Coordinates of C-alpha atoms and ligand atoms in Angstrom, one line a residue:
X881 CA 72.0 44.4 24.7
X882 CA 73.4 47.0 26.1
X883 CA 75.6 46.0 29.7
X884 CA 75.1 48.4 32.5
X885 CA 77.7 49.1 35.5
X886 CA 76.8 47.9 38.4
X887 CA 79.5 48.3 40.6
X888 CA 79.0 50.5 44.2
X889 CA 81.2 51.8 46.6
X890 CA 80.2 50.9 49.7
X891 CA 82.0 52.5 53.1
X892 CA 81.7 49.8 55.8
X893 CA 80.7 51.9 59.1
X894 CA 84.2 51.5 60.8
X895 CA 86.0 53.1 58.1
X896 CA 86.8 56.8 58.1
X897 CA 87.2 58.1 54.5
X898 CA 85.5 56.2 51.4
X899 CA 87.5 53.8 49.8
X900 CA 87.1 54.2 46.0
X901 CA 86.7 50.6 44.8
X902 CA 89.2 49.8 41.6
X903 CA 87.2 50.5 38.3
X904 CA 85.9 47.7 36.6
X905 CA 85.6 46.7 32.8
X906 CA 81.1 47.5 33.2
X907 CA 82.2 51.3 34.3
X908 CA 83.5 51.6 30.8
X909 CA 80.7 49.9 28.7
X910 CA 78.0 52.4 30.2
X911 CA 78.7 54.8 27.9
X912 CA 75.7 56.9 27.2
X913 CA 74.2 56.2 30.5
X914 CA 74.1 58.7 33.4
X915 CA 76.3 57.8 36.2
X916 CA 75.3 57.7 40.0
X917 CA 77.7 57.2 42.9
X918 CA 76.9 56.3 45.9
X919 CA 78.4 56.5 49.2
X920 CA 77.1 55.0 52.3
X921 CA 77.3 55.8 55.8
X922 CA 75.7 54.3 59.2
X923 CA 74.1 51.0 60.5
X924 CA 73.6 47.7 58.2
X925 CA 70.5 49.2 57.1
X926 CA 71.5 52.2 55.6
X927 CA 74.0 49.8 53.5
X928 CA 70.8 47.7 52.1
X929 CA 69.2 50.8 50.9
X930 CA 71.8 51.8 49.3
X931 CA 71.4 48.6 47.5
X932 CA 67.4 49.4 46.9
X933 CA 68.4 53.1 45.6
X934 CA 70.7 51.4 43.7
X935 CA 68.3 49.2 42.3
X936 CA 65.6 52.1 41.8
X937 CA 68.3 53.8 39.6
X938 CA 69.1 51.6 37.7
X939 CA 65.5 50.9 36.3
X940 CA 65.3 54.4 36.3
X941 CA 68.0 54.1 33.0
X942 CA 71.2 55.1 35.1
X943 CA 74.5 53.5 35.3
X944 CA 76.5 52.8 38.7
X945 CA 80.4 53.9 38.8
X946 CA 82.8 53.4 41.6
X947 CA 84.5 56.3 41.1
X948 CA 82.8 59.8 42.3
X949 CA 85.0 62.0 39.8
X950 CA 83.2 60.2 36.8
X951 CA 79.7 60.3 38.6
X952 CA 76.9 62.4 36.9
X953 CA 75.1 62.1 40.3
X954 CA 76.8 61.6 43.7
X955 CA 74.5 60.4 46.5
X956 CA 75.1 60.2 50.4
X957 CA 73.3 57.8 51.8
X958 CA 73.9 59.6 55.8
X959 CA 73.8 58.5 59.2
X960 CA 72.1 60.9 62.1
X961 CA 72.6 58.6 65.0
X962 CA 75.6 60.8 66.4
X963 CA 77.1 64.3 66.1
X964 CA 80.0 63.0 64.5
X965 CA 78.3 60.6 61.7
X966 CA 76.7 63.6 60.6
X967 CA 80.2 66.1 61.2
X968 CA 81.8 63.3 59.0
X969 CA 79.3 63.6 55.9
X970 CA 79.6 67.8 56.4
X971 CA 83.4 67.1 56.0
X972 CA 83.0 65.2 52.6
X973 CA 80.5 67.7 51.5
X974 CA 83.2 70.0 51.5
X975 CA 85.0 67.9 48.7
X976 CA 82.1 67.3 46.5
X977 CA 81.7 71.2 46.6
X978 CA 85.5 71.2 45.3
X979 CA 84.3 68.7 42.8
X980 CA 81.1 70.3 41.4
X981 CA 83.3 73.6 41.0
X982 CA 85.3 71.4 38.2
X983 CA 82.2 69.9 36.7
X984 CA 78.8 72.6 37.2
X985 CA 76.4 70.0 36.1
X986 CA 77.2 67.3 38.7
X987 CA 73.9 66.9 40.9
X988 CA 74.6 65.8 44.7
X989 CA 71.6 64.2 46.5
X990 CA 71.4 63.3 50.1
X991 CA 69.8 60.4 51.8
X992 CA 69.1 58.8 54.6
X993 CA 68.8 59.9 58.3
X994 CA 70.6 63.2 57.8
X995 CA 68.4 63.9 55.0
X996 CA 65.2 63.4 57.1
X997 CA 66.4 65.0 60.4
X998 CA 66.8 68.2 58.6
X999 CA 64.9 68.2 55.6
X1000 CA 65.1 71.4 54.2
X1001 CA 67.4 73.0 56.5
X1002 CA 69.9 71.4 54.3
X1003 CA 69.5 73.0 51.8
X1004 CA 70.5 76.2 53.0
X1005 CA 73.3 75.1 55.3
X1006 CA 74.8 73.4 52.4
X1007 CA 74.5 74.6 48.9
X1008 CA 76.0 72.3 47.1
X1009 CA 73.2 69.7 48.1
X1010 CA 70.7 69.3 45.1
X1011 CA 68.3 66.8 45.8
X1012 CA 67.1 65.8 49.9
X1013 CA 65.3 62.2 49.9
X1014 CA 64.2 60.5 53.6
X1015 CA 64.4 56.7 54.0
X1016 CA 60.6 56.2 52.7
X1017 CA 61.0 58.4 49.4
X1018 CA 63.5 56.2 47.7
X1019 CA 60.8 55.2 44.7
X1020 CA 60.7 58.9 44.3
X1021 CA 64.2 59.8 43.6
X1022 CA 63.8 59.2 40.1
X1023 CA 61.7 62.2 39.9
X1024 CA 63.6 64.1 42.2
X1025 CA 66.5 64.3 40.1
X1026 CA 64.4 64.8 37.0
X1027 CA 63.5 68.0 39.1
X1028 CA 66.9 69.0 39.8
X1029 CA 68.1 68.5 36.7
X1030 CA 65.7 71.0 35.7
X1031 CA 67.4 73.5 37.9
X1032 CA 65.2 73.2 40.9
X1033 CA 65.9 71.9 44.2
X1034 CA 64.3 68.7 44.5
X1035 CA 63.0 67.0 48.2
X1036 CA 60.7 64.5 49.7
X1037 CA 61.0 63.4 53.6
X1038 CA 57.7 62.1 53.6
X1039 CA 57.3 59.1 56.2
X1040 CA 55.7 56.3 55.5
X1041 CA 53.7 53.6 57.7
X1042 CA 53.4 51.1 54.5
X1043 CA 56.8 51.1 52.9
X1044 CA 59.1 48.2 52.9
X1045 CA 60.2 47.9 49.2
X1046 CA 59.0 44.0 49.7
X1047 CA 59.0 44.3 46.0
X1048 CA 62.7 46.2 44.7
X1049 CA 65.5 43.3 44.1
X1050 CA 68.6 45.2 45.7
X1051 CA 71.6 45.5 43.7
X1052 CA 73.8 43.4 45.9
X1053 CA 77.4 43.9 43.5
X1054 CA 79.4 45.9 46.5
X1055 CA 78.9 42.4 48.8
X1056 CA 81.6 39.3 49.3
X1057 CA 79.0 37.2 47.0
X1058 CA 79.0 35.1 50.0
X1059 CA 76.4 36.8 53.1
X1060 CA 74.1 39.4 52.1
X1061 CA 71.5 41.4 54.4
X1062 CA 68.0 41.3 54.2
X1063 CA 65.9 44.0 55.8
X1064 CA 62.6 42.4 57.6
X1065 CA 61.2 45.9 59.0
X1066 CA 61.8 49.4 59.0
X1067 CA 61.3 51.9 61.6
X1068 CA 61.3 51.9 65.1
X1069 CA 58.3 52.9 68.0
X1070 CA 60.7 52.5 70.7
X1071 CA 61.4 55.6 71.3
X1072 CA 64.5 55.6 73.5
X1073 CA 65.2 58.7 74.9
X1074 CA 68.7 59.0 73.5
X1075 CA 68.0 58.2 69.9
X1076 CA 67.1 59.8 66.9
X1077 CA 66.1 56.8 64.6
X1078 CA 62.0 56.7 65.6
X1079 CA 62.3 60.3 64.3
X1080 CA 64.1 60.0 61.2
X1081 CA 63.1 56.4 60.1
X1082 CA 59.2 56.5 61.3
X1083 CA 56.7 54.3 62.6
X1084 CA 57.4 50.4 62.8
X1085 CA 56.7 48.0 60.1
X1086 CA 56.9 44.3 59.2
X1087 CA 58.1 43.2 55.7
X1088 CA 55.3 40.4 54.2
X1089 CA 57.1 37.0 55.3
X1090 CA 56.9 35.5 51.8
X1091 CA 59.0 37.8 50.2
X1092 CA 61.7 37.9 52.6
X1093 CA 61.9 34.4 52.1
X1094 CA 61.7 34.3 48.3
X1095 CA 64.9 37.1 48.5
X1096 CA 66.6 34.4 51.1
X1097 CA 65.7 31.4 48.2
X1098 CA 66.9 34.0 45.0
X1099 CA 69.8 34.6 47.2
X1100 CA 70.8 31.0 47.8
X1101 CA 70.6 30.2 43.9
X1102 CA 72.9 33.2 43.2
X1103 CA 75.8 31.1 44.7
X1104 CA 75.4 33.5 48.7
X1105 CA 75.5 31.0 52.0
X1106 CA 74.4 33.3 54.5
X1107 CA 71.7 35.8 55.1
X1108 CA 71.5 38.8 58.1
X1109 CA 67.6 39.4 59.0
X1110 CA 67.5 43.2 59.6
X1111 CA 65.9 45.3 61.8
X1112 CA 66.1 48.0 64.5
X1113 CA 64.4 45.6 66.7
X1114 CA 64.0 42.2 65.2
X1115 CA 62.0 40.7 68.4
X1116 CA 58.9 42.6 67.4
X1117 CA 58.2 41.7 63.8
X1118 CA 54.9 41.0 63.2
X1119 CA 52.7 40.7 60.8
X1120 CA 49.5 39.2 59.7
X1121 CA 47.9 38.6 56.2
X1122 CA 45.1 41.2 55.6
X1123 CA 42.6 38.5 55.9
X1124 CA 44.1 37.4 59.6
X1125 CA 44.4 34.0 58.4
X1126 CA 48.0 33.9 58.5
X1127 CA 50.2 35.8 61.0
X1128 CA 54.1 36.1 62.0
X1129 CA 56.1 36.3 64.7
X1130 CA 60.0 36.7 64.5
X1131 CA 60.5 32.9 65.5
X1132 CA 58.6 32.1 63.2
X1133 CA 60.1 34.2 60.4
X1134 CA 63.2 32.6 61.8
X1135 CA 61.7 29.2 61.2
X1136 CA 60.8 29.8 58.0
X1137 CA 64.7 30.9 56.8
X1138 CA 66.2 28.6 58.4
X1139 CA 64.0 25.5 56.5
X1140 CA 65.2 27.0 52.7
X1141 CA 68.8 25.3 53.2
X1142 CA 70.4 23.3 56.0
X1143 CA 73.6 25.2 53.5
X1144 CA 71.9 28.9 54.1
X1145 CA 73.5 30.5 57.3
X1146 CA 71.0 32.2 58.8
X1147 CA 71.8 35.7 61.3
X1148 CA 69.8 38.4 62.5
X1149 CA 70.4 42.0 63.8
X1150 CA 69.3 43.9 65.9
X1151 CA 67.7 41.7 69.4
X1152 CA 65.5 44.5 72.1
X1153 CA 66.0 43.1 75.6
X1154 CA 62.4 44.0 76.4
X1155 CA 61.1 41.9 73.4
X1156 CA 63.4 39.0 73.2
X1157 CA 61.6 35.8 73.6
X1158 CA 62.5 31.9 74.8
X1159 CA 60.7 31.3 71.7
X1160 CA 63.5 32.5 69.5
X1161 CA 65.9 31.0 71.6
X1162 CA 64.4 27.8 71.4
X1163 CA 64.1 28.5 68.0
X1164 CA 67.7 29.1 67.6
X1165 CA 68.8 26.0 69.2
X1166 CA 67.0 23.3 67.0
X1167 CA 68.8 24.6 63.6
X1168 CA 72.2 24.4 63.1
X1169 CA 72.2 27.0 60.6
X1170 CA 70.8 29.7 62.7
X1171 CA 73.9 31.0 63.9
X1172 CA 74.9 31.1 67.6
X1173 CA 75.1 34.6 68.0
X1174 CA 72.9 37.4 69.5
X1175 CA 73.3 41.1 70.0
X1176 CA 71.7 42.9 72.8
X1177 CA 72.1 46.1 73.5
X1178 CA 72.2 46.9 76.8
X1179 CA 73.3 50.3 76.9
X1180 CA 74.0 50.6 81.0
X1181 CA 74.0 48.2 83.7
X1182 CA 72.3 50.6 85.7
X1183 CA 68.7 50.2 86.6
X1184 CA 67.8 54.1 87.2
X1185 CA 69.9 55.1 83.9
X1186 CA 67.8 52.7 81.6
X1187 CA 64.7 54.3 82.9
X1188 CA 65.8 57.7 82.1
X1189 CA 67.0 56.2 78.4
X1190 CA 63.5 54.6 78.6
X1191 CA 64.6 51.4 77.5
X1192 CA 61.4 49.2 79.4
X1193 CA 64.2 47.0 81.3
X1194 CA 66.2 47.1 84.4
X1195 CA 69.1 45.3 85.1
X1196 CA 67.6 42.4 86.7
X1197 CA 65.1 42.4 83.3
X1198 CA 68.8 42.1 81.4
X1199 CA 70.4 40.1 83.6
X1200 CA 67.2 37.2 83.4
X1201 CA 67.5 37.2 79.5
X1202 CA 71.3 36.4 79.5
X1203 CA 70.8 34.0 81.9
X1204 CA 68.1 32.3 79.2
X1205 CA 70.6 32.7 76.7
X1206 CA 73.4 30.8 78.3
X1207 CA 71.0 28.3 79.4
X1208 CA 68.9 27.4 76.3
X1209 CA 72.2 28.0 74.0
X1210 CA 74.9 27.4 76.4
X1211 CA 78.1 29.2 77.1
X1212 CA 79.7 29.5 74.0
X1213 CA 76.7 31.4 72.4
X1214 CA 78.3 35.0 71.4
X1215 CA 76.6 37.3 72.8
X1216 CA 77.7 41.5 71.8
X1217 CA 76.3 44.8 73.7
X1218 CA 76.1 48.6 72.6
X1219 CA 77.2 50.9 75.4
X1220 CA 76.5 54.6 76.3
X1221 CA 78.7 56.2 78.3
X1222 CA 78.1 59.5 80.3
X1223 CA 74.3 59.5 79.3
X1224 CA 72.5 62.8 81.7
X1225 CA 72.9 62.7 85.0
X1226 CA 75.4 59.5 85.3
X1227 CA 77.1 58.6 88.5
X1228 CA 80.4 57.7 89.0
X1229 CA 78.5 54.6 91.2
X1230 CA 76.1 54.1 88.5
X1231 CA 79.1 54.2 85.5
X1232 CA 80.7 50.9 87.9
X1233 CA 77.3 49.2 87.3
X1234 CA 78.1 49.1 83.6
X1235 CA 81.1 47.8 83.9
X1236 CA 80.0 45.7 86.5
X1237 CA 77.1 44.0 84.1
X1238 CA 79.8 43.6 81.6
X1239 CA 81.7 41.8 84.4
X1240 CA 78.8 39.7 84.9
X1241 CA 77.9 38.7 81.3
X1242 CA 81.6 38.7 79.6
X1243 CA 80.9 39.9 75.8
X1244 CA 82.2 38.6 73.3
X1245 CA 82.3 42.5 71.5
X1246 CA 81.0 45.4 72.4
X1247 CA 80.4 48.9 70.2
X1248 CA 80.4 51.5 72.7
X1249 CA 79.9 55.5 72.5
X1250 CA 79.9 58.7 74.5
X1251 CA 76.3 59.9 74.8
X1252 CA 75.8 62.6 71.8
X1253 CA 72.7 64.9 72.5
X1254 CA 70.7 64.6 69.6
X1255 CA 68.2 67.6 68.8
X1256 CA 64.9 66.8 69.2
X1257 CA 64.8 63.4 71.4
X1258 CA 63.0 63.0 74.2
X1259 CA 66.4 63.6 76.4
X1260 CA 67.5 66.6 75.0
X1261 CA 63.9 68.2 76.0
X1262 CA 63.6 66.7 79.0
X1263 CA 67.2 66.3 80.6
X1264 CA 70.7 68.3 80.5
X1265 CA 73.7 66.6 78.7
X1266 CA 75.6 67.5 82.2
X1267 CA 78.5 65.2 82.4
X1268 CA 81.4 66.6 80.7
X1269 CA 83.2 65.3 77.8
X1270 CA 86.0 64.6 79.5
X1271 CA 84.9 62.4 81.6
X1272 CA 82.3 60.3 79.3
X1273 CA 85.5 59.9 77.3
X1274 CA 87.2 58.4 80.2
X1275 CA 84.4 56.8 81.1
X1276 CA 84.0 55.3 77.5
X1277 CA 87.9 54.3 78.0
X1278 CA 87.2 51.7 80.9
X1279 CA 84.2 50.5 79.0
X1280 CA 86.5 50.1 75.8
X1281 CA 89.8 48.9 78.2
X1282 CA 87.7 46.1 79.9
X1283 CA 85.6 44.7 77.0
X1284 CA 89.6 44.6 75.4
X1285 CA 90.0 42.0 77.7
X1286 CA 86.5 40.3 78.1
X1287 CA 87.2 39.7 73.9
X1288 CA 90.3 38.3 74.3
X1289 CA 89.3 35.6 76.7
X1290 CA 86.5 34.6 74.7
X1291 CA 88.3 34.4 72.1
X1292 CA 90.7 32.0 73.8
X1293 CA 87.9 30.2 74.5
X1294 CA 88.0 28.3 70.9
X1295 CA 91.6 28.0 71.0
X1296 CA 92.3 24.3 69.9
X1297 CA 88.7 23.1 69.2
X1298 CA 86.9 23.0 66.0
X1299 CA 85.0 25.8 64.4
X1300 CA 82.9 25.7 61.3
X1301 CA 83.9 28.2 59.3
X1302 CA 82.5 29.9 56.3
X1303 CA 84.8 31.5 53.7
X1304 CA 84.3 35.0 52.9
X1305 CA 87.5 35.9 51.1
X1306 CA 90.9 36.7 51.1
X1307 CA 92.5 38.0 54.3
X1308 CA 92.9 41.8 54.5
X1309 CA 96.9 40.9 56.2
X1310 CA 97.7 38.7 53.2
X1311 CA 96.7 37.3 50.1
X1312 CA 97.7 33.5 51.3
X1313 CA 95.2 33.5 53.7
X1314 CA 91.5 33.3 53.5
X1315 CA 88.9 34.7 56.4
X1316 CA 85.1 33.9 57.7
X1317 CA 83.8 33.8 60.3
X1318 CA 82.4 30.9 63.0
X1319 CA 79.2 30.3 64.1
X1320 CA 79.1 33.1 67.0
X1321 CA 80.6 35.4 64.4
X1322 CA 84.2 35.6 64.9
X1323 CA 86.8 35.9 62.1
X1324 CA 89.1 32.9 61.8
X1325 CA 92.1 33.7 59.6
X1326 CA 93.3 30.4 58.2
X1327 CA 96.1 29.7 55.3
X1328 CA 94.3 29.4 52.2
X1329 CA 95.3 26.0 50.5
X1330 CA 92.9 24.7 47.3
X1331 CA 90.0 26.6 49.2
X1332 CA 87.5 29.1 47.7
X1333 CA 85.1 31.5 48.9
X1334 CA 81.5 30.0 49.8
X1335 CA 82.7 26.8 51.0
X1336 CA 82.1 25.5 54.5
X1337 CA 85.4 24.5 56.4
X1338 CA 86.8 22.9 59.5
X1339 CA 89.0 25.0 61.2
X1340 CA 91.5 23.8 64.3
X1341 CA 91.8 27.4 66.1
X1342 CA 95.7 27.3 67.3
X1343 CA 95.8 31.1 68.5
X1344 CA 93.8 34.2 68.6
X1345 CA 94.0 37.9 69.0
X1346 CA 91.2 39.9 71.0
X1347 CA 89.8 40.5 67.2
X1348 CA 90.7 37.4 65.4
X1349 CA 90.8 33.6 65.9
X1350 CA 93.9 31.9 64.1
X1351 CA 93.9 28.7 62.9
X1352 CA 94.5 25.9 60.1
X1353 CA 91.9 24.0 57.9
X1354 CA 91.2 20.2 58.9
X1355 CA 88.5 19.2 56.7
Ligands
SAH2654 N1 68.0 49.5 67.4 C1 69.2 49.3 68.0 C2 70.2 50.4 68.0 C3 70.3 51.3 66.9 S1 71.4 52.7 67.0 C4 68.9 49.0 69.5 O1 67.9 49.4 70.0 O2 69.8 48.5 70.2 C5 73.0 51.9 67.4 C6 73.5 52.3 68.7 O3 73.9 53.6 68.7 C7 72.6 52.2 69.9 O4 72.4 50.9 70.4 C8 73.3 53.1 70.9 O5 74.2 52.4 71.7 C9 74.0 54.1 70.1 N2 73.4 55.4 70.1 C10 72.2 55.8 69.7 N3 71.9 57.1 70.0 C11 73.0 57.6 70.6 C12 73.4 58.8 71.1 N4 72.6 59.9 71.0 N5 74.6 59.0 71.6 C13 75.5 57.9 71.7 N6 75.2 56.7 71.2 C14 74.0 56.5 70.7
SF4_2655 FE1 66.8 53.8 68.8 FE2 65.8 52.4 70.8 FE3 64.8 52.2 68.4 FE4 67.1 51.1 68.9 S1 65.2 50.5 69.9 S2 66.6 52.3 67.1 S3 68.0 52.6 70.3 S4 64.8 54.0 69.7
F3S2656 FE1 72.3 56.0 61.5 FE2 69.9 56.0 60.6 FE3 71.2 53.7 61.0 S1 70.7 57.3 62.2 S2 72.5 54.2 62.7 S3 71.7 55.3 59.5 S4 69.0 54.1 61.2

C-alpha cells in the first residue's frame, strides 16, 4: 500500500515567519499524489482545523508536504482577530504570488477567519487567491479545488449552526506526540463589542460529549498524556441528546475526561468570567489530572470599560470569581488574563484600574494587545477608536512592564519545591535538556538524563526566569 505524507507545518501563533519543518522520508514516497501545504495562523483553534482540513484532504486522495515550494496546493488557514494577523497573511501572500509566477498551476486557498470576514472581497484584492473556504465549509474543500482546478474561482463561507466535524479524526503529525487539542464547540454568541470572532466563526455550538471523549481515549492509546478542551468560551458548553434524556454541562464534560486515565492530563481553554461556575472549580479540585490552571480573560479592570466592550461583568463580578478560584483551588492555581489596552474612550484613571486589578490578582501570564478596530463589530458602529496609537502603545507597555514582574514572582513561587512535570521534548536552548510543563502550565527546563518524552517526572525547581522554571529531576 501505498504510504502517504503526513507531515504539516504548523506556525505556533508567537512566531513571525513560517518555519519550514525539515523534510521527511513520507514527503518523498507520495509520489503521484497531489501535494497540499498548509500554513496556520491565529488561536489554538485555528491550529486543530488545520488538523481536520488536513484530515479532509487526505481522504480526499492528496498528500501533505512541509515544504510550500513542492506544494501543488498552498493553504492559509488566517486569523482576523487583529489588523495585523490579517496585515501578516497579506505580507506572505505576496510570496506565494512570487511562487505561483515560477509554477502557473499552483492553486492557493484561503481559510479561516480572513477567509469568512471578507469572502469574496478577496478575491479581487488579492489575485493570486484561488479558492476562499470559512471555518464551517472545510467538508467542501474537496470540491472547491476540484473547481479551481478547472480554472474557476472556487468559494464557500456558508455558516453553519450544526457543524462540529464530531466525526473527522484530525491529522495530529505537526504535534509533540505528547498533548494534543481537542475542540468541544465552535462559535461564539457573545458578542463582545471588540471582536470579530461571533462574525466570522458563527453561532455557538456544543460538540456530542461521547465523541470528544472517544478522541480523548484514541488519543491516550496513541502513546499522548494530555488533552486541551477547546473553545471560545468553554463555561457554556451544552448539550443535550435529541431525546433530552441525557444532557451536559462543561463540568460535567470535564468529569467525564478526566475519569479515561488518572495518566491523561486534562486542560481546557478558553474560561468566560460571566459563565464560569463553582461547579467546575469544584470539579477541578477532586482530580489530580485536571490541571491547575485557568485562563480568564479579563480584558480591563474597569467597570464602565467592560460595559462598553459588553463583556456581562464588572470588576467586582471579576474580582468575586478570583476570589472563588483562590479559595476552592488555592494560591498556587495559575491563573492568565487577556488585556486590551486603549479600547474607545479609555481614561487615563480607568487605564490605572487595569493595572490596578492586575495588582490585585497577580497573573501568572498575561497576552495583552492595543485595541484594533475591527470592521463590522459592534464598537466600530457604535463608538470612535479615539485614543491614539501612541498612547495605547504606552499604555500596553505598563500593562506588558508590570505583568513582567507579576510573572517573575510567581514563578519564584515554585522555586525549591516539587513540581510534576510532564515531558514534552527537547529544550529549544539545548539538546541536553528536556522541557514540560507543571501542573499550572509553566515550562520547567531540566537536564535530560535517561528520560524520554511522555513520561511523568519530579522536578526540584532551583531557579526560574519570568518565562521558565529551572530545575533538576528527583524521581
Ligand atoms: N474567546 C476568548 C478570546 C478570543 S480572542 C475570550 O472571550 O476571552 C483572543 C483575545 O484577543 C481576546 O481575549 C482579546 O483580548 C483579544 N482581542 C480580540 N479582539 C481584539 C481587538 N479588536 N483588538 C485587540 N485585541 C483583541
Ligand atoms: Fe470574542 Fe467575546 Fe466571543 Fe471571546 S467571548 S470570542 S472575546 S466575542
Ligand atoms: Fe483569529 Fe479566528 Fe482564532 S479571528 S483568534 S483565528 S477564532
Amino acid at each position: 500500500m501505498e504510504r502517504v505524507a503526513e507531515t504539516l507545518t504548523i506556525l505556533q501563533p508567537e512566531d513571525k515567519e513560517a518555519i519550514d519543518l525539515p523534510r521527511t522520508s513520507e514527503d518523498e514516497l507520495a509520489t503521484g499524489k497531489k501535494r497540499l501545504y498548509i500554513e496556520s495562523y491565529g488561536c489554538q483553534m485555528n491550529f486543530a482545523d488545520s488538523e481536520i482540513v488536513a484530515a479532509v484532504m487526505r481522504n480526499a486522495g492528496f498528500a501533505t508536504t512541509s515544504s510550500a515550494e513542492e506544494a501543488d496546493l498552498i493553504f492559509l488557514n488566517t486569523c482576523a482577530i487583529r489588523e495585523n494577523a490579517e496585515q501578516k497573511v497579506r505580507n506572505r501572500l505576496q510570496h506565494l504570488n512570487a511562487l505561483k509566477r515560477r509554477k502557473p498551476d499552483l492553486l492557493v486557498g484561503m481559510l479561516g477567519c480572513m477567509a469568512e470576514r471578507l469572502k469574496t472581497k478577496l478575491l479581487e484584492e488579492e489575485k493570486v487567491v484561488d479558492i476562499v473556504a470559512g471555518p464551517d465549509a472545510y467538508r467542501d474543500i474537496p470540491k472547491l479545488v476540484e473547481e479551481a482546478e478547472s480554472g474557476q474561482k472556487a468559494v464557500n463561507v456558508f455558516l453553519s449552526r450544526e457543524e462540529t466535524y464530531a466525526d473527522i479524526a484530525p491529522i495530529r503529525l505537526n504535534s509533540n506526540g505528547v498533548t494534543a487539542f481537542v475542540s468541544i464547540m465552535r462559535g461564539c454568541d457573545n458578542m463582545c463589542s471588540f471582536c470579530v470572532v461571533p462574525f466570522t466563526r458563527g453561532r455557538e455550538r456544543s460538540r456530542d460529549p461521547h465523541s470528544i471523549v472517544r478522541e480523548a481515549e484514541a488519543l491516550l492509546a496513541d502513546g499522548f498524556k494530555e488533552v486541551t478542551l477547546l473553545g471560545q468560551n468553554v463555561d457554556s458548553y451544552k448539550w443535550a441528546s435529541e431525546d433530552s434524556t441525557e444532557s451536559v454541562n462543561f463540568a460535567q464534560l470535564l468529569e467525564r475526561v478526566a475519569l479515561i486515565s488518572p495518566d491523561l492530563r486534562v486542560r481546557f481553554s478558553t474560561s468566560h468570567p460571566k459563565d464560569i461556575t463553582d461547579e467546575v472549580l469544584y470539579t477541578m479540585a477532586r482530580y489530580d489530572n485536571i490541571c491547575n490552571y485557568i485562563h480568564l480573560p479579563a480584558q480591563s479592570g474597569n467597570s464602565r470599560v467592560l460595559k462598553l466592550m459588553n463583556r456581562t461583568y464588572d470588576r467586582p463580578w471579576y474580582i468575586e470569581k478570583i476570589n472563588s478560584i483562590r479559595r476552592i483551588l488555592g494560591e498556587d492555581c495559575g491563573i492568565s488574563t487577556d488585556m486590551i489596552s486603549g479600547f474607545c474612550t479609555e481614561t487615563e484613571e480607568e487605564h490605572q484600574e487595569t493595572l490596578s486589578l492586575m495588582e490585585y490578582v497577580r497573573y501568572d501570564y498575561a497576552y495583552m494587545f492595543a485595541y484594533s478596530e475591527r470592521p463590522g463589530t459592534l464598537a466600530a458602529k457604535k463608538y470612535t477608536d479615539d485614543i491614539p496609537e501612541d498612547v495605547k502603545k504606552r499604555r500596553l507597555n505598563e500593562i506588558i512592564a508590570l505583568q513582567q514582574q507579576h510573572s517573575a514572582e510567581r514563578n519564584r513561587r515554585h522555586v525549591g519545591k516539587v513540581q510534576r512535570v510532564l515531558i514534552e521534548g527537547t529544550s529549544k536552548r539545548s539538546d541536553d535538556f528536556l522541557c514540560g510543563r507543571n501542573d499550572q502550565n509553566k515550562m520547567v527546563v531540566f537536564p535530560k538524563g535517561d528520560l524520554q518524552k511522555g513520561q511523568y517526572v519530579n522536578v526540584l525547581v532551583t531557579d526560574c526566569t519570568a518565562a521558565t522554571l529551572l530545575g533538576e529531576v528527583v524521581g
